């Protein structure tokens, strides 16, 4: 009966009036369901007639190639019908490309090595510069698919890290998760702005909506072009330094997404020649990063500290405080761990409570079994009547489905007091940086009964923790301006000082075993003899990058460059993450910006940029008014950069917590999850 309904739908769609014929691909393998999809190609409200429309199934895995499922030529009114057989696998990613204008006789990006589709029909390249796109999968097929500049920008940014010379391809879960994120930007049923982007905590509260429309106007400048000058200008400006010139509008948008700080002012000026979508930016941004805010149900995030991804790309998020909308009303410690789906919704049953959770800070990790661990630091707002001391001495553990595995008081012992950073390795060991006792807890095989305390002489106020590809633990000492390296069995190998280490916070490792440390310069973490009031006092008079703000690179042997790195928008570094290209991303606890530095893989950096030098604009970094005071930064399997708005820009002691996660869509090279050690 299900297959018959699909056949009837196809017949009904084919009965709709269109000016051009639909050309369906021949029979495809069993397990596919007959389907029809009608749609329209337009720019703003203006139909684009005669477009060559091609529906693709994205390639699977590394080196995969897309498959042509159907083709159609649009009528004079821009309408088309695609008749195809839809794969039943929900992880399959489908997308539509529409070649518009002279020479657009085929919009395929190489469906196979010989440029032929699996059914023997020829796959042809687009000859014209105007190629628009829309992601069909990820949120269900709309009754009518709209393909326009907005859907093209959404597809380009969400799929930026999966779009290559041969089209869209990549592994799960990264690629299907990325396709779902595209629907947070554009509504493919209307061609308008997606509901998530249009409403708080996005909408008029940040400039992202206007920036998104400005990018759509930028592509419209080429659609409107009658002489070719605007198209040539777009393709020239979008070209990434050292890379080939993009051949069409879709690939121009992809290149802008991948190098958002290049030729920003000139691109903004070109966008102003086709003001089709409103509201739009009134001035050029610092970079074309697209920053989305996620807040779950709007009543749960209050001081998110850090996050960690599981194998499906879900984000587990630690939360300092119980949610309270009024910053003047005291809040007590957070009693839940949050879990967001890759497109920013609450995961089933989330948030999760129990297991001894209270006032979690920077510590959260996911181990090789998919179990989540959270460090109970004991954060609470000034005025909360609860005594935090009995509650700041444990870690909590949760099964992949959110069921608490730790007892009501959490897992205790092993010197755990005011725990902060956590990390897990491939062998199953979980590590905890105990900020309150100047030690580290080692939990072998994730078995709390075997946990033991490891003394770390040379470290005061251990804070950040990361495991390298060799299974060694790197721990920062915020109160000792040092970093310590522990062997997999817990033996202390070395202590690193100097090299610009100054009030260090987070640490991350790359695929070659280097450690990258964020030096705040001034921030005392509120453990031991320091309090949250001391942290707030250190922020007083903030009017520029703080003294000592930098990043230190430490080699596997403990060697360091002569000077730390200071460019790219480093303001008040806190969180550090390394992406799949070994590029380094730094969150700032001030300045509303993210820094991006060249890592050890110079091939991933612009020509002439060396290790540690900025990729993001040197003076500003990637700024966004959607960012507040950021602590954690992590990168998911789709290449999205997630940041925690931990504190408000102007923190109030009773409830200083921020209320959002911020995601830079498609900005980084994807990272496999869970992250279990550098590579």
XYZ file of C-alpha atoms in Angstrom:
679
model
C 0.000 0.000 0.000
C 2.867 2.364 0.821
C 4.419 1.916 -2.619
C 1.055 2.455 -4.312
C 0.616 5.781 -2.494
C 3.989 6.887 -3.841
C 2.963 5.955 -7.387
C -0.293 7.883 -7.039
C 1.580 10.918 -5.755
C 3.903 10.779 -8.725
C 0.957 10.584 -11.113
C -0.725 13.559 -9.471
C 2.416 15.651 -9.657
C 2.986 14.813 -13.287
C -0.489 16.104 -14.034
C 0.531 19.596 -12.922
C 1.106 22.062 -15.792
C 4.756 22.730 -16.586
C 6.378 24.104 -19.686
C 9.123 21.512 -19.897
C 9.144 17.709 -19.593
C 10.281 15.787 -16.557
C 12.993 13.258 -17.250
C 13.128 10.541 -14.636
C 16.102 8.269 -14.059
C 15.381 4.623 -14.945
C 14.655 1.988 -12.324
C 16.951 2.014 -9.304
C 17.712 -0.693 -6.742
C 15.074 -2.387 -4.605
C 14.238 -0.652 -1.340
C 13.514 2.681 -2.992
C 10.056 4.203 -3.074
C 8.443 5.943 -6.044
C 8.245 9.666 -5.392
C 7.481 12.907 -7.153
C 8.593 16.386 -6.254
C 7.337 19.605 -7.747
C 9.148 22.864 -7.292
C 9.986 26.301 -8.596
C 13.224 28.154 -9.299
C 13.132 31.854 -8.586
C 15.088 34.874 -7.429
C 13.132 36.659 -4.734
C 9.588 36.497 -6.097
C 10.721 36.490 -9.730
C 10.511 33.078 -11.471
C 13.579 31.947 -13.380
C 12.381 30.155 -16.503
C 14.116 27.379 -18.392
C 16.343 26.203 -15.557
C 17.947 22.776 -15.851
C 17.123 21.083 -12.546
C 18.926 17.976 -11.317
C 18.207 15.960 -8.195
C 21.162 14.183 -6.599
C 21.725 11.606 -3.935
C 24.899 12.702 -2.139
C 27.856 10.359 -2.194
C 28.468 8.223 0.881
C 31.743 8.053 2.745
C 35.130 9.433 1.891
C 35.617 9.472 -1.857
C 31.942 8.806 -2.560
C 30.286 10.330 -5.603
C 26.765 11.684 -5.976
C 24.147 9.881 -8.024
C 21.688 11.560 -10.374
C 18.124 10.590 -9.460
C 16.137 12.809 -11.828
C 16.299 15.772 -14.185
C 13.782 18.279 -15.431
C 13.696 21.530 -17.370
C 11.695 24.266 -15.706
C 8.946 26.090 -17.526
C 8.708 29.795 -18.223
C 7.128 30.184 -14.776
C 10.123 28.495 -13.150
C 8.168 25.384 -12.203
C 9.440 21.839 -12.562
C 8.557 18.282 -11.591
C 11.059 15.612 -10.621
C 9.965 11.980 -10.835
C 12.285 9.631 -8.972
C 12.542 6.817 -6.490
C 13.387 8.002 -3.026
C 15.776 5.904 -0.911
C 14.204 4.741 2.334
C 17.377 5.142 4.393
C 16.777 8.286 6.514
C 20.514 9.027 6.464
C 20.461 9.581 2.703
C 21.103 13.184 1.716
C 19.325 14.569 -1.349
C 19.938 17.945 -2.928
C 18.797 19.848 -5.982
C 20.911 22.020 -8.291
C 19.372 24.392 -10.813
C 21.416 25.852 -13.654
C 19.932 29.155 -14.772
C 20.524 31.214 -17.908
C 22.487 30.661 -21.112
C 24.653 27.554 -21.161
C 22.917 25.949 -18.192
C 22.279 22.704 -19.993
C 23.078 20.430 -17.080
C 23.921 21.297 -13.529
C 25.508 18.103 -12.342
C 28.796 18.171 -10.520
C 30.197 14.939 -11.880
C 27.917 12.120 -10.794
C 30.527 9.513 -11.693
C 34.077 9.281 -12.902
C 33.127 9.238 -16.588
C 30.519 11.997 -16.065
C 27.717 9.508 -16.606
C 24.936 8.621 -14.212
C 24.541 5.054 -12.967
C 21.647 4.506 -15.373
C 23.759 5.439 -18.383
C 22.368 8.935 -18.912
C 25.040 11.553 -19.484
C 25.839 13.805 -16.523
C 26.665 17.254 -17.872
C 28.490 20.157 -16.270
C 26.941 23.593 -15.960
C 28.421 26.029 -18.473
C 26.850 29.169 -16.952
C 27.840 30.859 -13.685
C 24.395 30.756 -12.043
C 23.771 27.544 -10.124
C 21.242 27.623 -7.299
C 20.771 24.828 -4.779
C 18.478 23.435 -2.114
C 18.783 20.572 0.357
C 15.799 18.281 -0.038
C 16.480 15.901 2.833
C 16.853 16.568 6.516
C 13.421 18.008 7.289
C 11.110 16.137 4.947
C 10.166 17.114 1.425
C 7.882 20.170 1.231
C 4.779 20.086 -1.027
C 6.618 22.470 -3.332
C 10.381 22.904 -3.278
C 11.654 26.450 -3.730
C 15.170 26.887 -5.088
C 16.521 30.426 -4.714
C 19.469 32.400 -3.381
C 18.495 31.851 0.261
C 18.298 28.070 -0.102
C 21.615 28.218 -1.957
C 23.373 30.064 0.873
C 21.889 27.588 3.368
C 23.124 24.602 1.362
C 26.548 26.151 0.746
C 27.231 26.903 4.418
C 25.753 23.734 5.908
C 27.457 21.474 3.342
C 30.610 23.581 2.955
C 32.878 20.836 4.223
C 31.303 18.148 2.046
C 31.122 19.976 -1.286
C 33.992 19.202 -3.648
C 34.745 19.162 -7.373
C 32.527 16.115 -7.876
C 29.595 17.367 -5.819
C 28.406 16.615 -2.299
C 29.718 13.522 -0.515
C 30.815 12.475 2.937
C 30.445 10.057 5.828
C 27.722 9.665 8.432
C 26.841 11.165 10.768
C 28.548 14.339 9.577
C 26.890 14.707 6.185
C 23.263 13.948 7.164
C 23.635 16.129 10.253
C 24.910 18.973 8.076
C 21.920 18.595 5.755
C 19.600 18.981 8.749
C 21.349 22.212 9.765
C 20.625 23.698 6.319
C 16.956 23.759 7.309
C 17.795 26.019 10.259
C 18.741 28.731 7.759
C 16.287 28.524 4.861
C 12.752 27.177 4.509
C 12.803 25.127 1.314
C 9.006 25.116 1.189
C 8.756 28.891 0.884
C 12.243 30.055 -0.031
C 12.094 32.260 3.044
C 14.082 32.401 6.252
C 13.811 29.271 8.419
C 11.794 29.522 11.614
C 14.831 29.018 13.853
C 16.760 31.877 12.216
C 13.728 34.162 12.123
C 12.830 34.045 15.837
C 14.553 34.561 19.216
C 17.203 33.822 20.307
C 18.067 34.685 16.683
C 15.845 36.920 14.543
C 16.164 40.580 15.444
C 18.341 39.825 18.486
C 21.472 39.308 16.365
C 22.757 40.412 12.962
C 22.841 36.875 11.535
C 19.464 37.182 9.800
C 20.552 40.375 8.030
C 23.893 38.804 7.140
C 22.167 35.732 5.691
C 19.978 37.945 3.504
C 23.028 39.961 2.444
C 24.745 36.784 1.287
C 21.607 35.894 -0.692
C 21.721 39.370 -2.277
C 25.344 38.736 -3.173
C 24.341 35.705 -5.234
C 21.418 37.650 -6.702
C 23.898 40.151 -8.120
C 25.046 37.412 -10.482
C 21.516 36.209 -11.239
C 20.615 39.769 -12.277
C 23.763 40.219 -14.352
C 23.211 40.880 -18.059
C 26.801 41.669 -19.026
C 28.711 39.119 -16.970
C 30.567 41.800 -15.027
C 28.868 41.113 -11.685
C 29.279 37.350 -12.035
C 32.956 37.704 -12.853
C 33.375 40.035 -9.911
C 31.654 37.582 -7.556
C 33.698 34.598 -8.694
C 36.941 36.577 -8.489
C 36.228 37.916 -4.999
C 35.023 34.577 -3.638
C 38.135 32.776 -4.788
C 40.100 31.527 -1.801
C 43.784 32.491 -1.872
C 45.802 29.764 -3.513
C 42.702 27.909 -4.746
C 40.930 27.614 -8.072
C 38.375 30.226 -9.015
C 34.853 28.958 -8.290
C 32.916 28.290 -11.478
C 29.424 29.175 -10.287
C 27.392 30.870 -7.587
C 27.005 27.774 -5.414
C 30.718 27.153 -5.274
C 31.347 30.851 -4.698
C 29.141 30.657 -1.597
C 30.989 27.522 -0.447
C 34.335 29.298 -0.800
C 33.063 32.279 1.188
C 31.881 29.928 3.931
C 35.294 28.266 4.081
C 37.284 31.516 4.120
C 34.832 34.043 5.572
C 37.405 36.739 6.294
C 38.609 37.189 2.697
C 37.656 40.299 0.648
C 34.743 41.063 2.972
C 34.283 44.736 2.125
C 34.338 44.197 -1.643
C 31.823 41.363 -1.398
C 29.562 43.533 0.745
C 29.660 46.301 -1.859
C 28.706 43.833 -4.593
C 25.781 42.534 -2.509
C 24.436 46.088 -2.406
C 23.832 46.029 -6.157
C 20.960 43.528 -5.765
C 18.998 44.355 -2.621
C 16.393 41.639 -3.045
C 16.186 40.191 0.450
C 15.451 42.186 3.602
C 16.542 43.001 6.237
C 20.132 43.239 5.063
C 23.337 44.522 6.637
C 23.937 48.263 6.527
C 27.704 47.885 6.861
C 30.242 45.205 6.038
C 30.816 42.590 8.749
C 34.277 41.606 9.988
C 33.779 38.217 8.344
C 31.038 36.192 6.658
C 30.671 33.657 9.459
C 27.036 32.613 9.954
C 26.365 32.302 13.691
C 23.199 30.555 14.894
C 22.041 30.587 18.497
C 20.482 27.468 20.059
C 18.672 27.601 23.405
C 16.719 24.324 23.525
C 13.282 25.000 24.957
C 14.386 28.463 26.095
C 14.194 27.532 29.779
C 17.170 25.298 30.463
C 20.533 26.868 29.550
C 22.025 29.058 32.252
C 25.785 29.315 32.177
C 26.690 26.538 29.722
C 30.334 25.772 30.433
C 31.567 23.271 27.871
C 30.334 20.530 25.550
C 31.359 17.164 24.142
C 30.009 15.241 21.150
C 28.928 11.625 21.049
C 29.307 9.320 18.049
C 26.015 10.542 16.532
C 27.061 14.197 16.733
C 24.824 15.080 19.688
C 26.256 17.742 22.016
C 26.368 17.007 25.757
C 26.494 20.347 27.579
C 27.466 21.157 31.166
C 25.379 23.886 32.830
C 26.574 26.095 35.718
C 23.224 27.181 37.110
C 19.575 26.237 37.320
C 17.756 28.278 34.732
C 16.527 31.667 35.844
C 15.469 34.414 33.425
C 16.013 37.296 35.854
C 19.700 38.087 36.454
C 18.781 39.782 39.726
C 17.249 36.661 41.298
C 19.823 34.277 42.838
C 20.145 30.878 41.204
C 21.572 27.697 42.667
C 23.748 25.131 40.953
C 22.616 23.471 37.739
C 21.120 20.038 38.356
C 20.926 18.783 34.763
C 23.167 17.935 31.850
C 21.801 19.039 28.500
C 21.992 17.127 25.256
C 21.317 18.779 21.920
C 20.754 17.096 18.599
C 23.122 18.123 15.772
C 20.570 20.698 14.561
C 20.089 22.268 17.983
C 16.988 20.605 19.433
C 16.683 18.838 22.782
C 17.561 15.165 22.405
C 14.858 12.697 23.496
C 14.316 12.951 27.238
C 16.866 15.749 27.672
C 17.859 17.498 29.826
C 18.902 14.658 32.148
C 18.970 14.893 35.936
C 20.240 12.864 38.843
C 23.531 11.144 39.448
C 24.774 13.830 41.851
C 24.754 16.722 39.371
C 25.305 20.138 40.880
C 26.832 23.293 39.429
C 28.863 21.670 36.650
C 31.622 23.861 35.228
C 34.060 23.222 32.366
C 34.216 19.454 32.783
C 32.263 17.231 30.402
C 33.433 14.370 28.196
C 32.090 11.354 26.314
C 34.062 8.118 26.522
C 34.603 5.347 23.961
C 31.416 3.564 25.093
C 29.280 6.658 24.549
C 28.950 7.294 28.278
C 28.869 10.953 29.306
C 30.764 12.277 32.334
C 30.193 15.643 34.029
C 32.333 17.354 36.685
C 30.363 18.827 39.597
C 32.242 22.012 40.424
C 29.545 23.477 42.662
C 28.809 26.705 40.778
C 25.915 28.781 42.114
C 24.837 32.394 42.081
C 25.540 34.759 44.943
C 22.632 34.522 47.334
C 21.799 30.846 46.784
C 21.143 29.389 50.263
C 22.693 25.980 49.478
C 26.090 25.089 50.958
C 28.023 23.901 47.886
C 30.929 22.231 49.685
C 29.326 18.788 50.070
C 28.215 18.942 46.411
C 31.486 19.983 44.743
C 33.310 16.693 45.318
C 32.048 14.349 42.644
C 31.571 13.529 39.000
C 28.356 12.258 37.443
C 28.014 9.564 34.799
C 25.193 9.033 32.290
C 24.338 6.228 29.899
C 23.981 7.123 26.208
C 20.209 7.411 26.691
C 20.598 9.858 29.585
C 20.009 7.399 32.436
C 22.196 8.357 35.420
C 24.777 5.665 36.229
C 26.332 7.427 39.207
C 24.627 7.352 42.623
C 22.635 10.318 43.979
C 25.794 11.760 45.490
C 27.868 11.226 42.361
C 31.126 9.270 42.133
C 33.397 10.484 44.910
C 36.947 9.907 46.129
C 40.220 10.014 44.179
C 40.829 13.531 45.466
C 37.918 14.977 43.512
C 37.257 18.498 44.810
C 35.936 21.301 42.599
C 36.608 19.267 39.442
C 36.958 21.136 36.163
C 38.387 19.811 32.873
C 37.757 16.199 31.862
C 39.075 13.996 29.069
C 38.699 10.390 27.927
C 41.108 8.229 25.942
C 40.738 5.343 23.506
C 41.531 2.795 26.233
C 38.470 3.899 28.219
C 40.301 5.878 30.903
C 38.557 9.023 32.136
C 40.645 11.857 33.573
C 39.519 14.652 35.913
C 41.410 17.864 36.710
C 40.777 18.586 40.387
C 41.022 22.340 40.662
C 40.449 22.296 44.420
C 43.163 19.766 45.390
C 45.965 20.341 42.890
C 45.720 16.820 41.552
C 44.250 14.629 38.836
C 41.835 11.714 39.176
C 42.400 8.730 36.879
C 39.408 6.400 36.322
C 40.664 3.354 34.363
C 38.140 1.706 32.044
C 35.589 4.199 33.338
C 35.350 2.146 36.551
C 34.947 4.478 39.554
C 35.846 1.641 41.934
C 39.378 1.718 40.496
C 39.748 5.498 40.506
C 42.845 6.922 42.157
C 44.287 10.310 42.890
C 47.492 11.372 41.139
C 49.529 14.157 42.683
C 50.659 16.796 40.197
C 53.493 18.771 41.784
C 54.152 21.834 39.713
C 50.442 22.395 39.020
C 48.291 24.759 41.048
C 44.597 24.888 40.210
C 44.516 22.219 37.489
C 41.901 23.285 34.979
C 42.023 22.188 31.318
C 42.577 18.571 30.258
C 43.180 16.913 26.897
C 44.501 13.566 25.667
C 46.959 13.342 22.762
C 47.195 10.583 20.099
C 49.686 8.679 22.280
C 47.173 8.557 25.137
C 49.048 11.055 27.310
C 47.165 13.598 29.394
C 47.926 17.324 29.193
C 46.719 19.452 32.134
C 46.935 23.227 32.592
C 47.745 24.869 35.927
C 45.830 28.157 36.046
C 47.446 29.170 39.332
C 50.981 28.046 38.445
C 51.331 29.243 34.837
C 52.282 25.734 33.808
C 51.248 22.636 31.882
C 51.932 19.081 32.958
C 52.111 15.919 30.849
C 51.107 12.532 32.295
C 51.747 9.133 30.730
C 48.726 6.887 30.096
C 49.359 5.154 33.429
C 49.412 8.465 35.307
C 53.172 8.866 35.653
C 54.169 12.526 35.479
C 56.453 12.925 32.442
C 57.248 16.644 32.431
C 56.186 20.097 33.503
C 56.296 22.995 31.049
C 56.606 26.609 32.177
C 57.428 29.883 30.441
C 56.655 30.192 26.715
C 53.940 32.755 27.451
C 51.962 30.501 29.808
C 49.966 32.955 31.890
C 46.777 32.032 33.705
C 46.219 29.166 31.219
C 42.753 27.660 30.894
C 41.838 25.149 28.171
C 44.184 22.902 26.227
C 43.606 20.901 23.032
C 45.837 18.524 21.081
C 46.319 18.044 17.350
C 46.908 14.960 15.205
C 50.698 15.214 15.602
C 50.675 15.331 19.378
C 51.161 19.067 19.825
C 49.251 20.779 22.625
C 47.654 24.212 22.174
C 47.020 26.193 25.354
C 44.747 29.210 25.778
C 46.372 31.837 28.034
C 43.776 34.148 29.536
C 46.513 36.371 30.929
C 44.439 37.592 33.864
C 41.627 35.199 34.831
C 41.890 33.324 38.161
C 39.580 30.306 38.090
C 37.266 30.343 41.143
C 38.591 27.338 43.025
C 40.672 26.949 46.162
C 41.499 30.443 47.408
C 39.764 32.224 44.487
C 36.061 32.924 44.059
C 33.670 33.899 41.287
C 33.907 37.452 42.650
C 37.662 37.402 41.957
C 36.972 36.262 38.406
C 34.474 39.086 37.914
C 36.885 41.639 39.409
C 39.566 40.602 36.901
C 37.219 41.671 34.112
C 36.911 45.253 35.374
C 37.887 47.959 32.913
C 37.799 45.644 29.915
C 38.391 47.790 26.839
C 40.689 45.698 24.685
C 42.761 42.514 24.574
C 44.077 41.773 28.048
C 47.781 41.550 28.940
C 49.115 38.065 28.347
C 46.238 36.985 26.102
C 47.843 34.409 23.813
C 48.087 30.802 22.704
C 51.106 28.616 23.481
C 52.008 25.638 21.306
C 53.882 22.826 23.054
C 55.470 20.035 21.029
C 55.181 16.359 22.030
C 58.675 16.631 23.534
C 57.802 19.716 25.573
C 59.473 22.195 23.225
C 57.833 25.551 22.548
C 58.275 28.428 20.083
C 60.225 31.419 21.345
C 57.046 33.477 21.694
C 53.371 32.629 22.131
C 50.872 33.469 19.396
C 48.818 36.618 19.810
C 46.962 37.422 16.568
C 43.648 36.592 14.961
C 41.378 38.262 17.496
C 42.755 36.770 20.716
C 41.149 38.888 23.430
C 40.648 36.824 26.578
C 41.317 33.202 25.529
C 39.476 30.421 27.306
C 38.398 27.427 25.218
C 40.585 25.844 22.537
C 39.668 23.293 19.870
C 41.559 21.751 16.958
C 39.625 20.823 13.822
C 40.106 18.032 11.285
C 42.696 20.092 9.377
C 44.641 20.762 12.605
C 43.484 24.384 12.473
C 43.194 25.939 15.942
C 40.024 27.687 17.195
C 39.995 29.830 20.337
C 36.973 31.077 22.283
C 37.283 34.356 24.182
C 35.744 35.275 27.517
C 35.287 38.777 26.161
C 35.300 40.701 22.924
C 32.459 38.736 21.253
C 34.894 36.973 18.949
C 36.502 33.702 17.938
C 40.121 33.410 16.809
C 41.272 30.948 14.159
C 44.974 30.167 13.875
C 46.966 28.201 11.327
C 47.998 24.845 12.757
C 50.775 22.478 11.798
C 49.160 21.496 8.477
C 50.139 24.463 6.333
C 48.236 23.082 3.335
C 45.012 23.964 5.188
C 46.106 27.604 5.598
C 46.176 30.503 3.123
C 49.457 30.811 1.171
C 52.216 32.368 3.212
C 50.482 31.881 6.575
C 52.628 29.930 9.016
C 51.869 27.881 12.096
C 50.308 30.016 14.821
C 49.567 32.948 12.538
C 45.968 34.123 12.166
C 43.528 32.932 9.538
C 40.724 34.991 11.060
C 41.049 38.777 10.596
C 44.142 39.781 12.604
C 42.568 42.696 14.458
C 39.089 41.401 15.179
C 38.868 37.655 14.675
C 35.452 36.326 13.718
C 33.087 38.607 15.624
C 29.371 38.127 16.248
C 26.827 39.978 18.338
C 25.364 36.535 19.066
C 28.402 35.758 21.231
C 28.754 36.780 24.862
C 31.420 35.508 27.265
C 32.512 32.203 25.787
C 34.224 29.347 27.595
C 33.896 26.040 25.759
C 34.467 25.658 22.019
C 34.203 22.323 20.200
C 33.829 21.155 16.596
C 31.301 18.565 15.488
C 31.435 15.880 12.757
C 29.756 18.305 10.311
C 32.366 21.046 10.676
C 30.209 23.352 12.801
C 31.993 25.305 15.545
C 29.985 25.270 18.800
C 30.574 27.847 21.540
C 29.117 28.230 25.022
C 27.747 31.652 26.014
C 28.778 31.024 29.606
C 28.341 34.452 31.211
C 26.454 37.550 30.180
C 28.501 40.416 28.793
C 27.752 42.352 31.984
C 27.555 39.601 34.630
C 25.356 40.004 37.698
C 26.624 37.986 40.703
C 23.220 36.513 41.556
C 22.820 34.971 38.094
C 25.635 35.776 35.657
C 24.878 32.925 33.270
C 24.364 33.207 29.529
C 21.504 31.331 27.909
C 22.650 30.096 24.492
C 24.975 27.931 22.518
C 26.310 29.607 19.364
C 27.179 27.630 16.236
C 29.321 28.906 13.353
C 27.829 26.909 10.499
C 30.268 24.951 8.334
C 33.261 27.003 9.453
C 35.710 24.215 10.357
C 36.989 20.878 9.126
C 34.863 18.079 10.644
C 36.076 16.179 13.695
C 35.230 12.541 14.459
C 33.370 12.043 17.728
C 33.807 11.315 20.506
C 37.172 13.069 20.645
C 39.520 10.583 22.299
C 42.931 12.008 21.645
C 44.143 14.490 19.071
C 43.975 12.633 15.757
